[in-house]
Amino acid sequence: MRIIRSQWLWVVSILLVLGLAACGGGKSASSPTNSAPNGSTPLSIIMDAGPPSLVAQNQSAANMIFATITICTHGSTTACQTIDHIQVDTGSVGLRILSSALNGTAAPAAVLDSSSNPMAECLVFGDGHIWGSVALVDVNLGGSTLSNVPVHIIGSSTVGADPAACSTGNGPAEQTLAAFGANGILGIGNYIQDCGIYCALTTSNGQYFSCPSGTNCVSSTASLTSQVINPASLVPVDHNGVTLSFPAVTAPGAASVTGTLYFGVNTETTAGAQNNNAIGAAKILQFAPATATNAGYLTATYNGSTYSQAFIDSGSNAYFLPDSSIPTCTDSTSFYCPTNSVTKSFSLAGYNGTVASGSLVIDNADTLFSSQVANSYLNVFPTLGGPSSSAANGSSNWFDLGVPFFLGRKVYIIFENATVGGVQGPAVAF
Amino acid sequence: MTAKYLPGLFCVLVCLLTAPSVQAALGQDRASILVDHKVMGANEPTVSQGVGYQIHEMQHPSGTIVREFVSPQGQVFAVNWSGRVPTNLQQLLGPHYEQFTKSALVRTGSHHMLRINQPDLVLTNVQYLRHYEGQAYIPAMVPTGVDTSQLK
């Protein structure tokens, strides 16, 4: 990866942006209304079969982490809706909810730009894009009511259909439950805003749009305070990151397993504290900076080779690794199908020079998907792996430790600008 | 200019304006790279030599880099992309874009890691936080002896 040119211009412009953020952008997120007494309240998270209506169509989830989130009309404690099966994703930032999952009880308020036009967003994933309004709701999280949080309402009719600037070349629209696979997504990755300075400075950013008369949306700058924000950064205490914790699951797996999302990293270290996010002996790995060739990534060593684009992602449902020694499945070429169980060791290095080691096991995915435990098919697969590239010999620079990595350990996500154990984020620890 | 040249000029303009949708890069000839560069608003491609192919590299205004790999026969047999902002895959994949969108709609449980492995299109697309990267090639067009994993 190359760095973005004209960085000097960006640096020069940051003060300007901060100014815009302070005075423009219409409504913006404000301080939470109350704070929890003994640290934030942890959020229960679960890996199960997924949204019931998809299960009914034989589309059960495999290795997806979900949370149940309550949103309210700003200022109300009764105009609220609790939404289940919101995917928990450390590989994106911001709360996004399918408009089809909203029952109308909670009323999102449009985020307006400096010309009082409603704003919309086009977020591009690896497998498609989502389009919809940017809106403010109150979000109950960590035992607090987070006030006026900018969120993304996927498929919201208030901003019309996705314009060509969003729909062209960004893959399929994933606006429905069947296409998206969850009622929404809770992005708790390492950044505060989903786009950041780039969208605050660049008109044709392709991500944020201004919608005069509600539709006819055109690409537009978005101040930092009007961008979709990481909700975990807004809890009144313990907001420097998140800590995900799951018990170990024995192969072939389980129908479901419950884990915990603790708010913050190493901010509540008292034994017995409800939100104990102590980092202990975990190694802290800093992301490579924008000036590095592998900006935003860690470096992995695996099978004696080095891979420059390594990351830990709760939104990937398997270990995705470059390993030509393991055969891919004939049915699903997305996964590995070794004849016998494979155990491998790996290490991850941060830009700060710290190295953390681990091991992983990969089993035959076809066998896993047809396995039953206690007469139930499985939705949690601790040994699911697949190639990180479709290239002929599976070789690539990508090394993706997905959901199986989160089982049986704590994974710490340290936000940008936070410092933990002397290491400044963005960083991860395990 | 006399009136009799106008229809011809009109055709040239129309052809230039409409060409991108039918003459994109992957699987097309070398000339299509210039169409990509215009449509994407990228800078002039720079050309370097790999072992058994040419690399045409261009940069979006956003900083995102697109590389197109050209065989000795003059065909774009592979492309890759990397940057802060997604690239226009419809332009880059051309006729293969529909195949990409169809495969992408098959849910595999990850929005961040898409892999397509079909006889006429091998594609990987990765999105993690604020980064977009990927590669695609047409197996039958890869020159003999070229290791697709080395197309970086």
mmCIF file with all atom_site columns, C-alpha atoms in Angstrom, chain B residues 4-149:
data_model
loop_
_atom_site.group_PDB
_atom_site.id
_atom_site.type_symbol
_atom_site.label_atom_id
_atom_site.label_alt_id
_atom_site.label_comp_id
_atom_site.label_asym_id
_atom_site.label_entity_id
_atom_site.label_seq_id
_atom_site.pdbx_PDB_ins_code
_atom_site.Cartn_x
_atom_site.Cartn_y
_atom_site.Cartn_z
_atom_site.occupancy
_atom_site.B_iso_or_equiv
_atom_site.pdbx_formal_charge
_atom_site.auth_seq_id
_atom_site.auth_comp_id
_atom_site.auth_asym_id
_atom_site.auth_atom_id
_atom_site.pdbx_PDB_model_num
ATOM 1   C CA . LYS B 1 4   ? -19.377 17.961  -43.174 1.00 0.00 ? 4   LYS B CA 1
ATOM 2   C CA . TYR B 1 5   ? -16.770 17.046  -40.531 1.00 0.00 ? 5   TYR B CA 1
ATOM 3   C CA . LEU B 1 6   ? -19.133 17.494  -37.614 1.00 0.00 ? 6   LEU B CA 1
ATOM 4   C CA . PRO B 1 7   ? -20.827 14.088  -37.781 1.00 0.00 ? 7   PRO B CA 1
ATOM 5   C CA . GLY B 1 8   ? -17.418 12.433  -37.731 1.00 0.00 ? 8   GLY B CA 1
ATOM 6   C CA . LEU B 1 9   ? -16.266 14.552  -34.813 1.00 0.00 ? 9   LEU B CA 1
ATOM 7   C CA . PHE B 1 10  ? -19.522 13.811  -33.054 1.00 0.00 ? 10  PHE B CA 1
ATOM 8   C CA . CYS B 1 11  ? -18.881 10.101  -33.478 1.00 0.00 ? 11  CYS B CA 1
ATOM 9   C CA . VAL B 1 12  ? -15.383 10.413  -32.066 1.00 0.00 ? 12  VAL B CA 1
ATOM 10  C CA . LEU B 1 13  ? -16.718 12.237  -29.026 1.00 0.00 ? 13  LEU B CA 1
ATOM 11  C CA . VAL B 1 14  ? -19.536 9.773   -28.508 1.00 0.00 ? 14  VAL B CA 1
ATOM 12  C CA . CYS B 1 15  ? -17.202 6.818   -28.942 1.00 0.00 ? 15  CYS B CA 1
ATOM 13  C CA . LEU B 1 16  ? -14.804 8.280   -26.397 1.00 0.00 ? 16  LEU B CA 1
ATOM 14  C CA . LEU B 1 17  ? -17.586 8.972   -23.941 1.00 0.00 ? 17  LEU B CA 1
ATOM 15  C CA . THR B 1 18  ? -19.315 5.635   -24.304 1.00 0.00 ? 18  THR B CA 1
ATOM 16  C CA . ALA B 1 19  ? -16.230 3.462   -24.685 1.00 0.00 ? 19  ALA B CA 1
ATOM 17  C CA . PRO B 1 20  ? -15.563 2.904   -20.965 1.00 0.00 ? 20  PRO B CA 1
ATOM 18  C CA . SER B 1 21  ? -18.575 0.697   -20.367 1.00 0.00 ? 21  SER B CA 1
ATOM 19  C CA . VAL B 1 22  ? -17.594 -1.708  -23.114 1.00 0.00 ? 22  VAL B CA 1
ATOM 20  C CA . GLN B 1 23  ? -13.841 -1.390  -23.189 1.00 0.00 ? 23  GLN B CA 1
ATOM 21  C CA . ALA B 1 24  ? -12.567 -1.742  -19.656 1.00 0.00 ? 24  ALA B CA 1
ATOM 22  C CA . ALA B 1 25  ? -9.319  -3.242  -18.616 1.00 0.00 ? 25  ALA B CA 1
ATOM 23  C CA . LEU B 1 26  ? -9.274  -6.831  -17.363 1.00 0.00 ? 26  LEU B CA 1
ATOM 24  C CA . GLY B 1 27  ? -9.191  -9.142  -20.363 1.00 0.00 ? 27  GLY B CA 1
ATOM 25  C CA . GLN B 1 28  ? -8.939  -6.245  -22.818 1.00 0.00 ? 28  GLN B CA 1
ATOM 26  C CA . ASP B 1 29  ? -6.000  -4.920  -24.753 1.00 0.00 ? 29  ASP B CA 1
ATOM 27  C CA . ARG B 1 30  ? -3.370  -2.475  -23.602 1.00 0.00 ? 30  ARG B CA 1
ATOM 28  C CA . ALA B 1 31  ? -5.221  0.550   -25.010 1.00 0.00 ? 31  ALA B CA 1
ATOM 29  C CA . SER B 1 32  ? -8.051  0.065   -22.517 1.00 0.00 ? 32  SER B CA 1
ATOM 30  C CA . ILE B 1 33  ? -5.712  1.114   -19.701 1.00 0.00 ? 33  ILE B CA 1
ATOM 31  C CA . LEU B 1 34  ? -5.878  4.689   -20.946 1.00 0.00 ? 34  LEU B CA 1
ATOM 32  C CA . VAL B 1 35  ? -9.678  4.525   -20.789 1.00 0.00 ? 35  VAL B CA 1
ATOM 33  C CA . ASP B 1 36  ? -9.459  3.371   -17.184 1.00 0.00 ? 36  ASP B CA 1
ATOM 34  C CA . HIS B 1 37  ? -7.114  6.167   -16.311 1.00 0.00 ? 37  HIS B CA 1
ATOM 35  C CA . LYS B 1 38  ? -9.485  8.763   -17.807 1.00 0.00 ? 38  LYS B CA 1
ATOM 36  C CA . VAL B 1 39  ? -12.649 7.361   -16.249 1.00 0.00 ? 39  VAL B CA 1
ATOM 37  C CA . MET B 1 40  ? -11.048 7.045   -12.825 1.00 0.00 ? 40  MET B CA 1
ATOM 38  C CA . GLY B 1 41  ? -9.474  10.488  -13.015 1.00 0.00 ? 41  GLY B CA 1
ATOM 39  C CA . ALA B 1 42  ? -6.113  8.916   -12.232 1.00 0.00 ? 42  ALA B CA 1
ATOM 40  C CA . ASN B 1 43  ? -2.723  10.313  -13.174 1.00 0.00 ? 43  ASN B CA 1
ATOM 41  C CA . GLU B 1 44  ? -0.791  9.179   -16.262 1.00 0.00 ? 44  GLU B CA 1
ATOM 42  C CA . PRO B 1 45  ? 0.083   5.502   -15.857 1.00 0.00 ? 45  PRO B CA 1
ATOM 43  C CA . THR B 1 46  ? 3.724   4.702   -15.300 1.00 0.00 ? 46  THR B CA 1
ATOM 44  C CA . VAL B 1 47  ? 5.062   1.581   -16.964 1.00 0.00 ? 47  VAL B CA 1
ATOM 45  C CA . SER B 1 48  ? 7.574   -0.826  -15.483 1.00 0.00 ? 48  SER B CA 1
ATOM 46  C CA . GLN B 1 49  ? 8.767   -4.250  -16.510 1.00 0.00 ? 49  GLN B CA 1
ATOM 47  C CA . GLY B 1 50  ? 8.096   -7.441  -14.552 1.00 0.00 ? 50  GLY B CA 1
ATOM 48  C CA . VAL B 1 51  ? 9.397   -10.877 -15.466 1.00 0.00 ? 51  VAL B CA 1
ATOM 49  C CA . GLY B 1 52  ? 7.169   -11.844 -18.383 1.00 0.00 ? 52  GLY B CA 1
ATOM 50  C CA . TYR B 1 53  ? 4.796   -8.878  -18.257 1.00 0.00 ? 53  TYR B CA 1
ATOM 51  C CA . GLN B 1 54  ? 4.473   -5.106  -18.118 1.00 0.00 ? 54  GLN B CA 1
ATOM 52  C CA . ILE B 1 55  ? 3.060   -3.243  -15.109 1.00 0.00 ? 55  ILE B CA 1
ATOM 53  C CA . HIS B 1 56  ? 0.990   -0.120  -15.766 1.00 0.00 ? 56  HIS B CA 1
ATOM 54  C CA . GLU B 1 57  ? 0.467   1.744   -12.509 1.00 0.00 ? 57  GLU B CA 1
ATOM 55  C CA . MET B 1 58  ? -1.848  4.677   -11.922 1.00 0.00 ? 58  MET B CA 1
ATOM 56  C CA . GLN B 1 59  ? -2.933  6.634   -8.868  1.00 0.00 ? 59  GLN B CA 1
ATOM 57  C CA . HIS B 1 60  ? -6.402  7.987   -8.074  1.00 0.00 ? 60  HIS B CA 1
ATOM 58  C CA . PRO B 1 61  ? -6.649  11.524  -6.716  1.00 0.00 ? 61  PRO B CA 1
ATOM 59  C CA . SER B 1 62  ? -7.507  9.772   -3.419  1.00 0.00 ? 62  SER B CA 1
ATOM 60  C CA . GLY B 1 63  ? -4.120  8.075   -3.421  1.00 0.00 ? 63  GLY B CA 1
ATOM 61  C CA . THR B 1 64  ? -5.479  4.627   -4.223  1.00 0.00 ? 64  THR B CA 1
ATOM 62  C CA . ILE B 1 65  ? -3.133  2.737   -6.546  1.00 0.00 ? 65  ILE B CA 1
ATOM 63  C CA . VAL B 1 66  ? -4.306  0.581   -9.442  1.00 0.00 ? 66  VAL B CA 1
ATOM 64  C CA . ARG B 1 67  ? -1.923  -1.717  -11.310 1.00 0.00 ? 67  ARG B CA 1
ATOM 65  C CA . GLU B 1 68  ? -2.691  -3.463  -14.572 1.00 0.00 ? 68  GLU B CA 1
ATOM 66  C CA . PHE B 1 69  ? -0.535  -6.340  -15.763 1.00 0.00 ? 69  PHE B CA 1
ATOM 67  C CA . VAL B 1 70  ? -0.066  -6.701  -19.517 1.00 0.00 ? 70  VAL B CA 1
ATOM 68  C CA . SER B 1 71  ? 1.062   -9.899  -21.244 1.00 0.00 ? 71  SER B CA 1
ATOM 69  C CA . PRO B 1 72  ? 3.548   -9.996  -24.160 1.00 0.00 ? 72  PRO B CA 1
ATOM 70  C CA . GLN B 1 73  ? 0.452   -10.449 -26.354 1.00 0.00 ? 73  GLN B CA 1
ATOM 71  C CA . GLY B 1 74  ? -0.740  -7.017  -25.205 1.00 0.00 ? 74  GLY B CA 1
ATOM 72  C CA . GLN B 1 75  ? -3.631  -8.171  -23.027 1.00 0.00 ? 75  GLN B CA 1
ATOM 73  C CA . VAL B 1 76  ? -4.440  -7.050  -19.483 1.00 0.00 ? 76  VAL B CA 1
ATOM 74  C CA . PHE B 1 77  ? -4.447  -10.439 -17.743 1.00 0.00 ? 77  PHE B CA 1
ATOM 75  C CA . ALA B 1 78  ? -4.446  -9.225  -14.138 1.00 0.00 ? 78  ALA B CA 1
ATOM 76  C CA . VAL B 1 79  ? -5.229  -6.127  -12.059 1.00 0.00 ? 79  VAL B CA 1
ATOM 77  C CA . ASN B 1 80  ? -4.769  -5.150  -8.453  1.00 0.00 ? 80  ASN B CA 1
ATOM 78  C CA . TRP B 1 81  ? -5.783  -2.231  -6.301  1.00 0.00 ? 81  TRP B CA 1
ATOM 79  C CA . SER B 1 82  ? -4.812  -0.841  -2.914  1.00 0.00 ? 82  SER B CA 1
ATOM 80  C CA . GLY B 1 83  ? -5.674  2.260   -0.961  1.00 0.00 ? 83  GLY B CA 1
ATOM 81  C CA . ARG B 1 84  ? -7.677  4.349   1.424   1.00 0.00 ? 84  ARG B CA 1
ATOM 82  C CA . VAL B 1 85  ? -10.652 4.567   -0.947  1.00 0.00 ? 85  VAL B CA 1
ATOM 83  C CA . PRO B 1 86  ? -12.281 1.767   -2.974  1.00 0.00 ? 86  PRO B CA 1
ATOM 84  C CA . THR B 1 87  ? -11.582 1.780   -6.682  1.00 0.00 ? 87  THR B CA 1
ATOM 85  C CA . ASN B 1 88  ? -14.202 1.522   -9.428  1.00 0.00 ? 88  ASN B CA 1
ATOM 86  C CA . LEU B 1 89  ? -14.310 -2.234  -9.927  1.00 0.00 ? 89  LEU B CA 1
ATOM 87  C CA . GLN B 1 90  ? -16.900 -1.959  -12.676 1.00 0.00 ? 90  GLN B CA 1
ATOM 88  C CA . GLN B 1 91  ? -14.395 -0.046  -14.745 1.00 0.00 ? 91  GLN B CA 1
ATOM 89  C CA . LEU B 1 92  ? -11.474 -2.221  -13.756 1.00 0.00 ? 92  LEU B CA 1
ATOM 90  C CA . LEU B 1 93  ? -13.151 -5.608  -14.187 1.00 0.00 ? 93  LEU B CA 1
ATOM 91  C CA . GLY B 1 94  ? -15.165 -4.660  -17.263 1.00 0.00 ? 94  GLY B CA 1
ATOM 92  C CA . PRO B 1 95  ? -17.262 -7.590  -18.532 1.00 0.00 ? 95  PRO B CA 1
ATOM 93  C CA . HIS B 1 96  ? -16.248 -9.611  -15.460 1.00 0.00 ? 96  HIS B CA 1
ATOM 94  C CA . TYR B 1 97  ? -17.881 -7.142  -13.056 1.00 0.00 ? 97  TYR B CA 1
ATOM 95  C CA . GLU B 1 98  ? -21.254 -8.865  -13.255 1.00 0.00 ? 98  GLU B CA 1
ATOM 96  C CA . GLN B 1 99  ? -19.612 -12.132 -12.270 1.00 0.00 ? 99  GLN B CA 1
ATOM 97  C CA . PHE B 1 100 ? -18.058 -10.380 -9.294  1.00 0.00 ? 100 PHE B CA 1
ATOM 98  C CA . THR B 1 101 ? -21.350 -8.876  -8.085  1.00 0.00 ? 101 THR B CA 1
ATOM 99  C CA . LYS B 1 102 ? -23.203 -12.162 -8.503  1.00 0.00 ? 102 LYS B CA 1
ATOM 100 C CA . SER B 1 103 ? -20.591 -14.071 -6.497  1.00 0.00 ? 103 SER B CA 1
ATOM 101 C CA . ALA B 1 104 ? -20.363 -11.326 -3.884  1.00 0.00 ? 104 ALA B CA 1
ATOM 102 C CA . LEU B 1 105 ? -24.054 -11.713 -3.087  1.00 0.00 ? 105 LEU B CA 1
ATOM 103 C CA . VAL B 1 106 ? -23.490 -15.287 -1.923  1.00 0.00 ? 106 VAL B CA 1
ATOM 104 C CA . ARG B 1 107 ? -23.050 -14.775 1.808   1.00 0.00 ? 107 ARG B CA 1
ATOM 105 C CA . THR B 1 108 ? -19.994 -16.444 3.288   1.00 0.00 ? 108 THR B CA 1
ATOM 106 C CA . GLY B 1 109 ? -20.076 -14.786 6.700   1.00 0.00 ? 109 GLY B CA 1
ATOM 107 C CA . SER B 1 110 ? -17.533 -12.034 6.154   1.00 0.00 ? 110 SER B CA 1
ATOM 108 C CA . HIS B 1 111 ? -18.041 -8.587  4.693   1.00 0.00 ? 111 HIS B CA 1
ATOM 109 C CA . HIS B 1 112 ? -14.297 -8.006  4.775   1.00 0.00 ? 112 HIS B CA 1
ATOM 110 C CA . MET B 1 113 ? -12.824 -10.905 2.825   1.00 0.00 ? 113 MET B CA 1
ATOM 111 C CA . LEU B 1 114 ? -14.294 -11.896 -0.544  1.00 0.00 ? 114 LEU B CA 1
ATOM 112 C CA . ARG B 1 115 ? -12.735 -14.660 -2.624  1.00 0.00 ? 115 ARG B CA 1
ATOM 113 C CA . ILE B 1 116 ? -13.992 -15.797 -6.000  1.00 0.00 ? 116 ILE B CA 1
ATOM 114 C CA . ASN B 1 117 ? -12.459 -18.826 -7.663  1.00 0.00 ? 117 ASN B CA 1
ATOM 115 C CA . GLN B 1 118 ? -14.028 -19.557 -11.019 1.00 0.00 ? 118 GLN B CA 1
ATOM 116 C CA . PRO B 1 119 ? -12.533 -20.902 -14.260 1.00 0.00 ? 119 PRO B CA 1
ATOM 117 C CA . ASP B 1 120 ? -12.558 -17.483 -15.921 1.00 0.00 ? 120 ASP B CA 1
ATOM 118 C CA . LEU B 1 121 ? -12.169 -15.162 -12.931 1.00 0.00 ? 121 LEU B CA 1
ATOM 119 C CA . VAL B 1 122 ? -10.034 -15.417 -9.820  1.00 0.00 ? 122 VAL B CA 1
ATOM 120 C CA . LEU B 1 123 ? -10.614 -12.476 -7.490  1.00 0.00 ? 123 LEU B CA 1
ATOM 121 C CA . THR B 1 124 ? -9.805  -11.478 -3.921  1.00 0.00 ? 124 THR B CA 1
ATOM 122 C CA . ASN B 1 125 ? -11.207 -8.313  -2.357  1.00 0.00 ? 125 ASN B CA 1
ATOM 123 C CA . VAL B 1 126 ? -10.258 -7.271  1.164   1.00 0.00 ? 126 VAL B CA 1
ATOM 124 C CA . GLN B 1 127 ? -11.675 -4.397  3.217   1.00 0.00 ? 127 GLN B CA 1
ATOM 125 C CA . TYR B 1 128 ? -10.404 -3.850  6.736   1.00 0.00 ? 128 TYR B CA 1
ATOM 126 C CA . LEU B 1 129 ? -11.216 -0.609  8.565   1.00 0.00 ? 129 LEU B CA 1
ATOM 127 C CA . ARG B 1 130 ? -10.118 2.183   6.186   1.00 0.00 ? 130 ARG B CA 1
ATOM 128 C CA . HIS B 1 131 ? -8.244  0.028   3.674   1.00 0.00 ? 131 HIS B CA 1
ATOM 129 C CA . TYR B 1 132 ? -9.327  -1.505  0.391   1.00 0.00 ? 132 TYR B CA 1
ATOM 130 C CA . GLU B 1 133 ? -7.161  -4.003  -1.445  1.00 0.00 ? 133 GLU B CA 1
ATOM 131 C CA . GLY B 1 134 ? -7.570  -6.761  -3.926  1.00 0.00 ? 134 GLY B CA 1
ATOM 132 C CA . GLN B 1 135 ? -6.467  -8.536  -7.058  1.00 0.00 ? 135 GLN B CA 1
ATOM 133 C CA . ALA B 1 136 ? -8.103  -10.277 -9.989  1.00 0.00 ? 136 ALA B CA 1
ATOM 134 C CA . TYR B 1 137 ? -6.873  -12.253 -12.952 1.00 0.00 ? 137 TYR B CA 1
ATOM 135 C CA . ILE B 1 138 ? -8.093  -14.389 -15.819 1.00 0.00 ? 138 ILE B CA 1
ATOM 136 C CA . PRO B 1 139 ? -6.353  -17.770 -15.535 1.00 0.00 ? 139 PRO B CA 1
ATOM 137 C CA . ALA B 1 140 ? -6.343  -18.535 -19.272 1.00 0.00 ? 140 ALA B CA 1
ATOM 138 C CA . MET B 1 141 ? -4.609  -15.239 -20.056 1.00 0.00 ? 141 MET B CA 1
ATOM 139 C CA . VAL B 1 142 ? -1.775  -15.524 -17.531 1.00 0.00 ? 142 VAL B CA 1
ATOM 140 C CA . PRO B 1 143 ? 1.483   -15.851 -19.518 1.00 0.00 ? 143 PRO B CA 1
ATOM 141 C CA . THR B 1 144 ? 3.297   -19.167 -19.141 1.00 0.00 ? 144 THR B CA 1
ATOM 142 C CA . GLY B 1 145 ? 5.722   -19.123 -16.242 1.00 0.00 ? 145 GLY B CA 1
ATOM 143 C CA . VAL B 1 146 ? 4.170   -16.132 -14.440 1.00 0.00 ? 146 VAL B CA 1
ATOM 144 C CA . ASP B 1 147 ? 3.395   -16.753 -10.750 1.00 0.00 ? 147 ASP B CA 1
ATOM 145 C CA . THR B 1 148 ? 0.134   -14.932 -10.017 1.00 0.00 ? 148 THR B CA 1
ATOM 146 C CA . SER B 1 149 ? 1.071   -14.567 -6.347  1.00 0.00 ? 149 SER B CA 1
#
